[in-house]
Coordinates of C-alpha atoms in Angstrom, one line a residue:
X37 CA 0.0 0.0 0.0
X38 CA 2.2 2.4 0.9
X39 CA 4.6 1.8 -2.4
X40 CA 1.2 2.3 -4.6
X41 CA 0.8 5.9 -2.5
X42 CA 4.6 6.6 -3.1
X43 CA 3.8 5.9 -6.7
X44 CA 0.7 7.9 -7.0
X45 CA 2.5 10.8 -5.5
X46 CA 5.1 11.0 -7.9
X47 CA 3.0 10.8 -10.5
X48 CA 1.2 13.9 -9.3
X49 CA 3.9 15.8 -8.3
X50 CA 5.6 15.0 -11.8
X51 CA 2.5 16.3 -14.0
X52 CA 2.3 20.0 -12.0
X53 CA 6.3 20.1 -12.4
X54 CA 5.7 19.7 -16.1
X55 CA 2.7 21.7 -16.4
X56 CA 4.6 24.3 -14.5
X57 CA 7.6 24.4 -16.3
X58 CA 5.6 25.3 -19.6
X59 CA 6.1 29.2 -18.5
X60 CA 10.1 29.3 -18.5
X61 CA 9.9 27.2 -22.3
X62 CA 8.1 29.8 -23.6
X63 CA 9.5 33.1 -22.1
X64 CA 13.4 32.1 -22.5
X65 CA 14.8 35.1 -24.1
X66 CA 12.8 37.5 -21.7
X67 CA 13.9 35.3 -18.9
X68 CA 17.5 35.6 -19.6
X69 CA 18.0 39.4 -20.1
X70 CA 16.1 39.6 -17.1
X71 CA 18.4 37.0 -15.0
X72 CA 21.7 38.9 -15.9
X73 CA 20.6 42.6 -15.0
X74 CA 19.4 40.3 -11.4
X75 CA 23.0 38.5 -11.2
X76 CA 24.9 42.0 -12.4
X77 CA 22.9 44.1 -9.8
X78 CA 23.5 41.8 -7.2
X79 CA 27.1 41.9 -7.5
X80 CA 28.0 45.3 -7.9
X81 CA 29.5 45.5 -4.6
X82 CA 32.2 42.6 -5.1
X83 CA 35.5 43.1 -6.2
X84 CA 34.2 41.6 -9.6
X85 CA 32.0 43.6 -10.1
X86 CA 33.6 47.1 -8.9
X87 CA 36.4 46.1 -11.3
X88 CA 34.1 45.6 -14.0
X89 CA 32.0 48.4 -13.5
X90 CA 28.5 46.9 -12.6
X91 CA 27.2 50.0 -11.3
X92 CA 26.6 51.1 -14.9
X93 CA 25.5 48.2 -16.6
X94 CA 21.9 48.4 -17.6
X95 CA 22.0 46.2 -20.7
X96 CA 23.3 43.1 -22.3
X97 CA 25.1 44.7 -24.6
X98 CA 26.5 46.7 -21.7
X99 CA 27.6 43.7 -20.1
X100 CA 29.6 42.3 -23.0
X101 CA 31.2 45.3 -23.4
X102 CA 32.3 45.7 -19.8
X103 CA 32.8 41.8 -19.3
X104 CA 35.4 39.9 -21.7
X105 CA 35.2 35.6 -22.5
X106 CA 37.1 34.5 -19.4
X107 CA 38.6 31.1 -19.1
X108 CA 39.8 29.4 -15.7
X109 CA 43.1 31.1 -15.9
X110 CA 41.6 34.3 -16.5
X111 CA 39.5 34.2 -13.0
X112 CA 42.3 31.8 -11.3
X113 CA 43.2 35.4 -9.4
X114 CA 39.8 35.8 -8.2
X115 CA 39.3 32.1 -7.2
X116 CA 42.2 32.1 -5.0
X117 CA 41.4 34.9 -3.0
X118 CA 38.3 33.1 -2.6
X119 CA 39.9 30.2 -1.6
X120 CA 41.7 31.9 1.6
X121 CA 37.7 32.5 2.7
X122 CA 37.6 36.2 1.3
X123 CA 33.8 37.2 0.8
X124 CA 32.6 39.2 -2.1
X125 CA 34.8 38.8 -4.7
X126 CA 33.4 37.0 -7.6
X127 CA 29.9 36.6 -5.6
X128 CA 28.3 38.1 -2.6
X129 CA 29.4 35.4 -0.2
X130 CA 32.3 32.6 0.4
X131 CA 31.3 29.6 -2.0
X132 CA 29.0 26.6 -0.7
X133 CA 31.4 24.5 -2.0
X134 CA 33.7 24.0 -4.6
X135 CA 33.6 21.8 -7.2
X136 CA 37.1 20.7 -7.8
X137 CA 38.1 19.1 -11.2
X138 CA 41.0 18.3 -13.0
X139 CA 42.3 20.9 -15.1
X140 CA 45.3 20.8 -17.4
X141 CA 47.4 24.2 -17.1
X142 CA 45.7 25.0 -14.3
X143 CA 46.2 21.8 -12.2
X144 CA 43.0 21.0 -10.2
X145 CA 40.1 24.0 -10.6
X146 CA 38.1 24.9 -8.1
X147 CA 34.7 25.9 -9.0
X148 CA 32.6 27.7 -6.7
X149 CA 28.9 26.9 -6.0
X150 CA 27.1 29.3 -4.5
X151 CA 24.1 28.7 -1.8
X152 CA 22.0 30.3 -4.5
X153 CA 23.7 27.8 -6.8
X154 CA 23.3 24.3 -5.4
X155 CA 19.6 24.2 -5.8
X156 CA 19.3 24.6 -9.0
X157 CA 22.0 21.7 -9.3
X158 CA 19.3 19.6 -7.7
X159 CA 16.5 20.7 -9.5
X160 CA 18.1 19.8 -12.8
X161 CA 18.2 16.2 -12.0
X162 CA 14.8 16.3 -10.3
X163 CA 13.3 17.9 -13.1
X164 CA 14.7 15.4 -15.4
X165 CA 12.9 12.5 -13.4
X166 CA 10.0 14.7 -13.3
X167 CA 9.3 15.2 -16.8
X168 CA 10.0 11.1 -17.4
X169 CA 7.7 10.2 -15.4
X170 CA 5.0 13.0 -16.7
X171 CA 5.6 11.8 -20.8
X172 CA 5.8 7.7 -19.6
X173 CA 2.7 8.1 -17.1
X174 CA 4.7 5.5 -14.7
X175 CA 6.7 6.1 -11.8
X176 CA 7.0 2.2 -10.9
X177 CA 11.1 2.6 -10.3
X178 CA 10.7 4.7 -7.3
X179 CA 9.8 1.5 -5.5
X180 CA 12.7 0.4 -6.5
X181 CA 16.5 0.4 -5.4
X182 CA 18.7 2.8 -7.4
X183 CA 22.1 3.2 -8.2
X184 CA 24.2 6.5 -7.9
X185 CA 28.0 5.6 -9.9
X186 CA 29.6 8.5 -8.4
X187 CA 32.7 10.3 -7.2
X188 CA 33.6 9.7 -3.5
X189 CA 31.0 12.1 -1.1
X190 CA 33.9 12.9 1.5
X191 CA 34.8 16.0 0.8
X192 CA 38.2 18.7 2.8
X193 CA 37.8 21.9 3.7
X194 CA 39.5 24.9 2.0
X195 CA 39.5 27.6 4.4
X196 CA 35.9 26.5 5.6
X197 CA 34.5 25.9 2.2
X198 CA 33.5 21.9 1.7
X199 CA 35.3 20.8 -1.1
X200 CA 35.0 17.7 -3.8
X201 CA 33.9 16.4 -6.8
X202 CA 30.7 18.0 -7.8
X203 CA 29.0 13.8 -7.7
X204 CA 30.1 13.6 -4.2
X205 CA 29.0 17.2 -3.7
X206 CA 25.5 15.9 -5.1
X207 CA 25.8 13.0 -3.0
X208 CA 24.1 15.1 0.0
X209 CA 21.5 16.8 -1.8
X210 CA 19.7 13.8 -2.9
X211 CA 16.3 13.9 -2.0
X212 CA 14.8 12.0 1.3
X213 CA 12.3 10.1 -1.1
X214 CA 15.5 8.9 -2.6
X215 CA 17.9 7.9 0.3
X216 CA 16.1 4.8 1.5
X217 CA 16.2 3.4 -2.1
X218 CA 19.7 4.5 -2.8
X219 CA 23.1 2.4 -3.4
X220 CA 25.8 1.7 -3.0
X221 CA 26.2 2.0 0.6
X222 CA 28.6 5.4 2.0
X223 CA 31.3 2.7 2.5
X224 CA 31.9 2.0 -0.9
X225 CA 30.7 5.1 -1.7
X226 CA 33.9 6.7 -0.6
X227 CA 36.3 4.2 -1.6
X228 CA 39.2 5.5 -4.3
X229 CA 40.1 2.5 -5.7
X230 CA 37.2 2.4 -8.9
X231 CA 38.1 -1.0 -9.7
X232 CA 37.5 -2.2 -6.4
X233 CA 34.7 0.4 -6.0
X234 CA 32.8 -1.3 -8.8
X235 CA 33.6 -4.6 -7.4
X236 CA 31.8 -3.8 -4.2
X237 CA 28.9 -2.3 -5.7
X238 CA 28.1 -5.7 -7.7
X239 CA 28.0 -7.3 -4.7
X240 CA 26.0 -5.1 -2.9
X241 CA 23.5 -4.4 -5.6
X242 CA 23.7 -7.8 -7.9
X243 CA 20.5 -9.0 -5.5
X244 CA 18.7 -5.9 -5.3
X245 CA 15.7 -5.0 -7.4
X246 CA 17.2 -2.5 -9.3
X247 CA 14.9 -0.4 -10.8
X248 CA 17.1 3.6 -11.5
X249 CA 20.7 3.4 -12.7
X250 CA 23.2 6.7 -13.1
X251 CA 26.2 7.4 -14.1
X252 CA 28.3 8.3 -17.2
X253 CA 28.3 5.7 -20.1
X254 CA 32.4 4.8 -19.5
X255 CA 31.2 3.8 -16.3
X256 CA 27.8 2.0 -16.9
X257 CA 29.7 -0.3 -18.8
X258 CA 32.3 -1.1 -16.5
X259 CA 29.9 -2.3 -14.2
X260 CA 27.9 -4.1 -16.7
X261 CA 30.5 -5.9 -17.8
X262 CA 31.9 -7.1 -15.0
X263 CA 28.2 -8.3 -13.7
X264 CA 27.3 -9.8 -16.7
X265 CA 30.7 -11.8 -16.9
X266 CA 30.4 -12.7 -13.2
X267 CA 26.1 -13.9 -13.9
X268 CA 26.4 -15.1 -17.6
X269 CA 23.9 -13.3 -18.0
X270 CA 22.5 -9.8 -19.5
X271 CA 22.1 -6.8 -17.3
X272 CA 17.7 -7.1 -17.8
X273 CA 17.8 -10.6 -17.0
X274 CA 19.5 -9.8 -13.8
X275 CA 17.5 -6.8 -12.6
X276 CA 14.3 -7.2 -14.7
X277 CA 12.6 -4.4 -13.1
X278 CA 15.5 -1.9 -14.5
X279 CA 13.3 0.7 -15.6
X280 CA 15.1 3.7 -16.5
X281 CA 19.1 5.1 -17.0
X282 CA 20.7 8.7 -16.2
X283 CA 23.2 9.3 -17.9
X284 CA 25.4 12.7 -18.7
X285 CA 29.0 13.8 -19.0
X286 CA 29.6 12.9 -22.9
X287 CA 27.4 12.2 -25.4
X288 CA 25.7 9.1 -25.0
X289 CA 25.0 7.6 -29.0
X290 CA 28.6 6.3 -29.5
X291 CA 27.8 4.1 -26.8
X292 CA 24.1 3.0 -27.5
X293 CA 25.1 -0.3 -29.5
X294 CA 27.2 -1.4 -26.6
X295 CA 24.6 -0.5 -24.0
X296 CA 21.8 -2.4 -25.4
X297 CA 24.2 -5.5 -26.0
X298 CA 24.7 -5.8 -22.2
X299 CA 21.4 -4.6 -21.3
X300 CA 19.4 -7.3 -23.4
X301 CA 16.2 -5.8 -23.3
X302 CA 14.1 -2.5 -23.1
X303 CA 15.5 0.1 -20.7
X304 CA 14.2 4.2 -20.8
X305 CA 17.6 6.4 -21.1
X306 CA 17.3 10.1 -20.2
X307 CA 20.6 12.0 -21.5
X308 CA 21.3 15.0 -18.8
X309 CA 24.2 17.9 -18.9
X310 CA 25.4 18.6 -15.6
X311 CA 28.9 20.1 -15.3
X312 CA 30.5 21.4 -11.9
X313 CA 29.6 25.0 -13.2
X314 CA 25.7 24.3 -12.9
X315 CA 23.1 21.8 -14.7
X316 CA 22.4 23.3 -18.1
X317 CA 20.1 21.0 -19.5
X318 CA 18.5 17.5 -19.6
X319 CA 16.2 15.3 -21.9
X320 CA 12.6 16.4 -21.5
X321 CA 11.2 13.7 -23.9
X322 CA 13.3 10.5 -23.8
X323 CA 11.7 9.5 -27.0
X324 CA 13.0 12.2 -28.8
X325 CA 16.4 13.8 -29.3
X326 CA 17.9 16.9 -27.6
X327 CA 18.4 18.1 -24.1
X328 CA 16.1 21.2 -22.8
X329 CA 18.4 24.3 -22.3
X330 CA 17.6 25.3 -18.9
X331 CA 16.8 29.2 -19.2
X332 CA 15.6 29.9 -15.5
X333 CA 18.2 28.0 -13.3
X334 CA 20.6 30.9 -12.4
X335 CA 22.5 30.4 -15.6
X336 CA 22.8 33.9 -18.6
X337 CA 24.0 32.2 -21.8
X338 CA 26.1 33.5 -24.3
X339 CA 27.0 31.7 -27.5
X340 CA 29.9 32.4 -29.8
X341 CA 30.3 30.7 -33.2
X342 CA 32.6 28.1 -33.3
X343 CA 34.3 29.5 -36.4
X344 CA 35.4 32.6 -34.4
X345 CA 36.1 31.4 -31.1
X346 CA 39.2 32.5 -29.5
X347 CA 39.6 35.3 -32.4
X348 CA 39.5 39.0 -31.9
X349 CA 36.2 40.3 -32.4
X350 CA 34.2 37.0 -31.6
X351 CA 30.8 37.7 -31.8
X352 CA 29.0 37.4 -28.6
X353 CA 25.2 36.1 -29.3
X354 CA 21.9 35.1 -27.0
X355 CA 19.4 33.5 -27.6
X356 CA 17.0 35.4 -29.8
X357 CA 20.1 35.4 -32.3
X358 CA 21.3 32.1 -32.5
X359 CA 20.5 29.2 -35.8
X360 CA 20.0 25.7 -36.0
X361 CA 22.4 23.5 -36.7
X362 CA 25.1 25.6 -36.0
X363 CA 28.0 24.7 -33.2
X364 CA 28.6 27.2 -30.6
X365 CA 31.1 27.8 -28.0
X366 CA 29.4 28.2 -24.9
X367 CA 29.6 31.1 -22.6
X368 CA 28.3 31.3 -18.9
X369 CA 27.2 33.9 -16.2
X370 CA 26.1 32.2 -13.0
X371 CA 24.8 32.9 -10.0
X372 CA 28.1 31.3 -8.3
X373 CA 29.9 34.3 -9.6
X374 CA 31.3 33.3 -12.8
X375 CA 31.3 35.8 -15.5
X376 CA 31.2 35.3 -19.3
X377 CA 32.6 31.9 -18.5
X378 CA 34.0 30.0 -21.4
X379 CA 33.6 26.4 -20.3
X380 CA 35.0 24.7 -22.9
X381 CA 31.9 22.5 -24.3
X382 CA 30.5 23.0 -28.0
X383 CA 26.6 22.9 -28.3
X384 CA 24.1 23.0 -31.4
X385 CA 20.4 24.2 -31.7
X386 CA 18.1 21.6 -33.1
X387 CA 15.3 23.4 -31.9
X388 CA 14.0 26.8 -30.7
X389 CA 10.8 26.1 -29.4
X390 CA 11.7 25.7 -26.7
X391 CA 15.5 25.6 -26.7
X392 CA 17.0 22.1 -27.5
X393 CA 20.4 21.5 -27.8
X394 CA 22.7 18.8 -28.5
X395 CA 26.1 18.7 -27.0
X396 CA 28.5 18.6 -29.9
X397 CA 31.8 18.7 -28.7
X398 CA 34.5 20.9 -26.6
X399 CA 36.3 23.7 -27.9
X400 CA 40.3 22.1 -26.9
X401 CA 39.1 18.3 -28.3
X402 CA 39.3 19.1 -32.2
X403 CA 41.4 18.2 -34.5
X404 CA 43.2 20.3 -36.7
X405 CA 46.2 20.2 -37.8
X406 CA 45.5 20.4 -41.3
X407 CA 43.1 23.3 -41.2
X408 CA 40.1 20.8 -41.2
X409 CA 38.6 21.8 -37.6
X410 CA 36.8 18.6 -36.9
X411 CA 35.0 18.6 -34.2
X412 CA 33.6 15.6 -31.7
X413 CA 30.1 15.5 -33.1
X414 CA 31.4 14.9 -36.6
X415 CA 33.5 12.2 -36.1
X416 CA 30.8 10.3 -33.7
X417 CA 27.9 10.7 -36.4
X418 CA 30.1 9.6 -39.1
X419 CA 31.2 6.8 -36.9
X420 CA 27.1 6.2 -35.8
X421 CA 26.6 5.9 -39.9
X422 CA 29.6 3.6 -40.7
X423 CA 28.1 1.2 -38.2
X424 CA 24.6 1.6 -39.8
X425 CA 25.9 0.0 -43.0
X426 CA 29.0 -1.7 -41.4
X427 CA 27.4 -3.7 -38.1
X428 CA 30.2 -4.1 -35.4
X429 CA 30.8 -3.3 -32.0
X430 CA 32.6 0.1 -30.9
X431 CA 33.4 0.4 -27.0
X432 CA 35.7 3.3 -27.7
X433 CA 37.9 5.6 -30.0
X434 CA 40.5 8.1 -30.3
X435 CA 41.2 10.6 -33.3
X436 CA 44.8 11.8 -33.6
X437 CA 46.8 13.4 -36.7
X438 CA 49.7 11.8 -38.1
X439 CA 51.7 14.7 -39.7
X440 CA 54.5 12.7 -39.8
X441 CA 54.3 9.6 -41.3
X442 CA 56.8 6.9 -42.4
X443 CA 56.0 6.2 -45.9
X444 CA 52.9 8.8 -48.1
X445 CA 50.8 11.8 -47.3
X446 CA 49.8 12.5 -43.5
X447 CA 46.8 11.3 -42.0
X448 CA 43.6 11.2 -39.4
X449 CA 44.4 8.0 -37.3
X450 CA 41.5 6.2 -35.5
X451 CA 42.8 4.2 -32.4
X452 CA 39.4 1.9 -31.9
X453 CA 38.6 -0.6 -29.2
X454 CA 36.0 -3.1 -30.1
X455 CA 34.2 -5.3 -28.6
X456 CA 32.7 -7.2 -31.4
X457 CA 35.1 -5.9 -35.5
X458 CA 33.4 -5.4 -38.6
X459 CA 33.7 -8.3 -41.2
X460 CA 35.2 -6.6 -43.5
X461 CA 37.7 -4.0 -41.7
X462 CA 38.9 -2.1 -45.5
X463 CA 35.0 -1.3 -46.4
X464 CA 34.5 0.0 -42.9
X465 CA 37.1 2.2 -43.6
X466 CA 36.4 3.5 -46.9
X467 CA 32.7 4.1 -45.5
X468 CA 34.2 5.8 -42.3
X469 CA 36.4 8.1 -44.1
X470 CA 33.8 9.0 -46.4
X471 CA 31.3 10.2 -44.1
X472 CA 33.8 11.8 -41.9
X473 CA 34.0 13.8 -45.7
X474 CA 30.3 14.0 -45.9
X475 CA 30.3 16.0 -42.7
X476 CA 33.6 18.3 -42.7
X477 CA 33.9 20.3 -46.4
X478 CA 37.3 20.8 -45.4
X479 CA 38.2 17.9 -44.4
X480 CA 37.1 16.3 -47.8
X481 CA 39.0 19.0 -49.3
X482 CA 42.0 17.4 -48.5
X483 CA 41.7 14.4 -49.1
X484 CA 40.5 15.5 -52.7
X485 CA 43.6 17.8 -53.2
X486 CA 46.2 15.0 -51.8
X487 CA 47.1 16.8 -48.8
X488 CA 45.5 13.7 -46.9
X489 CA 45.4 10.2 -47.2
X490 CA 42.4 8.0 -46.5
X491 CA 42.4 7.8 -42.5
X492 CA 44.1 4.8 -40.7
X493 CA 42.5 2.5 -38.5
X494 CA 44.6 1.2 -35.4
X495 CA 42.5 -1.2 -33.7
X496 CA 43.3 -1.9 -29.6
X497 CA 43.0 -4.7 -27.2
X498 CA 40.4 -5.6 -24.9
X499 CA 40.1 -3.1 -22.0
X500 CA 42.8 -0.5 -23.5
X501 CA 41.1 2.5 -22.6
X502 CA 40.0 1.5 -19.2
X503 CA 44.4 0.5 -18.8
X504 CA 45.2 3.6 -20.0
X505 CA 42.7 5.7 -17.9
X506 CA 43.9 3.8 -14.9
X507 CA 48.0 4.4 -15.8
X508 CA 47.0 8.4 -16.2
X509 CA 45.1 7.7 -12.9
X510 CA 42.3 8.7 -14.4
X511 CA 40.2 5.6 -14.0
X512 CA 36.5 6.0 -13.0
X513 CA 34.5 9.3 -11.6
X514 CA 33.4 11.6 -14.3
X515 CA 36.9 11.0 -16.4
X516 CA 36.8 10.3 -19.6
X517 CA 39.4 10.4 -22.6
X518 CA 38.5 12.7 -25.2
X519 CA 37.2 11.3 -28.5
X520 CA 40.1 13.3 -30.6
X521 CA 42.9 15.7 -30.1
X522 CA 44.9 18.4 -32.0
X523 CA 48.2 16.1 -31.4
X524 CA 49.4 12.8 -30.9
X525 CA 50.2 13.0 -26.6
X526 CA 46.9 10.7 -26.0
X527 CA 47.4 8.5 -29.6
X528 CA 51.4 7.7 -28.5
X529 CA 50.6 6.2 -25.4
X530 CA 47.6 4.0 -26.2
X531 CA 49.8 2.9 -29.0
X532 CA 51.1 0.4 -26.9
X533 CA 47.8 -1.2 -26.3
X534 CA 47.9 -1.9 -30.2
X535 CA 46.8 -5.8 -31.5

């Protein structure tokens, strides 16, 4: 009786979420101006904001006039006075927490999240759920137990700020309808080691009635595999009330095939796009593509064209001017206190009513040494079509250039894990290379003009990536190894994983 009520509740409270949410889809653009003269008037009085001059900032344009594309580096001055517990500098008060990630020139980054700021990290997964629930008219998993694959929830103190990974972060924010039903236990939970992580979440869940599963798809996989090697068995046939997957972190289609081989049956996937620098957007129909841009979570949105990102004069554009099927850097204002934040992740419109997006790559994983600017999406969609006409099995991939090679022209190599080759590994080639032309004019140029030759395919053991993510110590959490880069650092060292 009382899992029927539960049920029925969620039901209810999921159809006036919905119904509610219909006001923000449909007054975006308003919403947005609106939510940066809030965020701008709020902090005039931080050293941010005196030194940008907030007092006299009435406009957008204002704004982008006073207020250059920062990067980490760029606020790292800020961030660190903020770290020594200094109050109003990028925000009104010392952080929440920070978020800390792994950065590359910057060593680890500490994000901040504001008190205004974690809410609306919360209410971008809850929403998600929410609007599931509302389209499928069922709410059966939350009778169920669910699994959270997550970053450690122990977090230090900087200075009196908690500090983690933004999953741990999460971790105690989850809703009390949610605890009960929630695994892995805090034990495990906070264990380093993933590999033994995983382990102990397989036992402690491999009996359960699973019903919710989340995490990114790197990591799903993992822990399918290893329970379906340990049951002989597929993931449905072990937990046959699996209802419904989060996932989030990189895009998920490279991954489907895979997923549905170990899932062996029917299981609801809602895509999400967290980041430690707020929730931005989530699926609000899982049986359609694109992730609804969240306009009212305490997030202004700039977008520059891909094409002139990082150039002088970079055209700064909101909502009301941006096109479909166009890839944009994107640009953040929060209410954390980051300002005209480049983030680093590439998005395109597929819709504007409401705003849809589709994340489509990051602006440092591209490669480009040729001039050709591919870009992440690309090279997944042409891969998604090769395996349309080509059937294998593709766990994962790596794009590098070869400028230099032994013998002929230079090259695009493809370093490519499978589970399960193609028959015929030349025609997969041809057909990959060709759609990788289909998609990038430039690219195609090249190879037409003999400045390229037909890309090389380099084909990995069994469990390379995970070896390689665990000897960069990189192995589980929300890492993941970028799908392409601009040089060869990543390509040299899985080439010892090579058949």
């Amino acid at each position: 009786m009382l899992n029927f009520f539960k049920k029925k509740a969620a039901l209810i409270w999921a159809k006036k979420h919905v119904q509610k949410a219909e006001a923000f889809k449909k007054n975006a653009e308003k919403n947005q101006e609106e939510l940066l003269l809030s965020l701008v008037s709020t902090a005039q009085k931080t050293l941010f904001g005196r030194t940008h001059d907030f007092e006299n900032i009435r406009s957008v344009k204002e704004f982008q006039d006073l207020v250059p594309v920062a990067d980490y580096e760029d606020l790292k001055p800020y961030i660190e006075r903020v770290k020594k517990g200094q109050a109003n500098i990028l925000w009104t008060d010392t952080p929440e927490y920070f978020a800390k990630t792994s950065g590359t020139t910057s060593g680890s980054k500490y994000i901040p999240i504001s008190k205004e700021g974690i809410p609306f990290q919360i209410a971008g997964a809850q929403s998600a759920l929410f609007h599931y629930i509302a389209k499928k008219n069922n709410a059966d998993f939350v009778n169920g137990k669910m699994i959270f694959l997550q970053g450690s929830p122990e977090l230090e103190e900087v200075f009196g700020i908690k500090t983690g990974r933004l999953s741990g972060i999460v971790a105690h924010h989850i809703p009390g309808y949610l605890q009960k039903n929630r695994l892995p236990s805090w034990k495990t939970n906070i264990m380093e080691d993933w590999e033994a992580k995983v382990d102990k979440i397989i036992e402690e869940t491999e009996h359960e009635n699973m019903t919710l599963i989340s995490g990114i798809p790197p990591w799903l996989i993992m822990y399918f595999e290893k329970l379906t090697d340990k049951h002989g068995k597929k993931v449905k046939q072990i937990f046959p009330n699996l209802q419904l997957i989060v996932t989030g972190g990189v895009n998920y289609e490279p991954y489907r095939d895979k997923m549905e081989d170990l899932l062996g049956g029917m299981v609801d996937i809602i895509q999400t796009f967290p980041a430690s620098e707020g929730f931005f957007a989530f699926q609000d129909d899982y049986t359609k593509e694109g992730l609804l841009l969240l306009t009212n979570h305490g997030i202004f949105y700039e977008f520059i064209p891909l094409e002139e990102y990082g150039k002088p004069g970079a055209r700064r554009l909101t909502l009301k001017d941006v096109e479909l099927h166009k890839d944009y850097a994107l640009i953040l204002t929060t209410n954390s206190g980051l300002w005209a934040y480049s983030i680093g992740d590439v998005v395109r419109f597929i819709d504007k009513k409401p705003y849809r997006v589709l994340v489509s790559g990051r602006t440092k994983h591209f490669t480009s040494a040729f001039g050709e600017h591919v870009i992440a999406f690309e090279v997944e969609e042409a891969m998604r079509a090769t395996l349309e006409k080509y059937p294998a099995q593709v766990i994962e991939f790596h794009l590098a250039p070869q400028v230099n090679p032994q013998e002929g022209l230079p090259y695009h190599e493809w370093l490519i894990e499978f589970e399960k080759a193609p028959e015929n590994m030349e025609l997969f080639r041809n057909e990959l290379d060709q759609q990788l032309r289909n998609r990038n004019t430039y690219y195609d140029d090249l190879i037409s003009g003999n400045i390229l030759q037909k890309l090389h395919i380099t084909l990995l053991r069994k469990n390379a990536f995970q070896e390689y993510a665990k000897s960069q110590g990189k192995l589980g959490g929300q890492n993941k190894t970028p799908r392409l880069a601009n040089n060869r650092n990543i390509a040299d060292l899985l080439e010892i994983y090579k058949l």
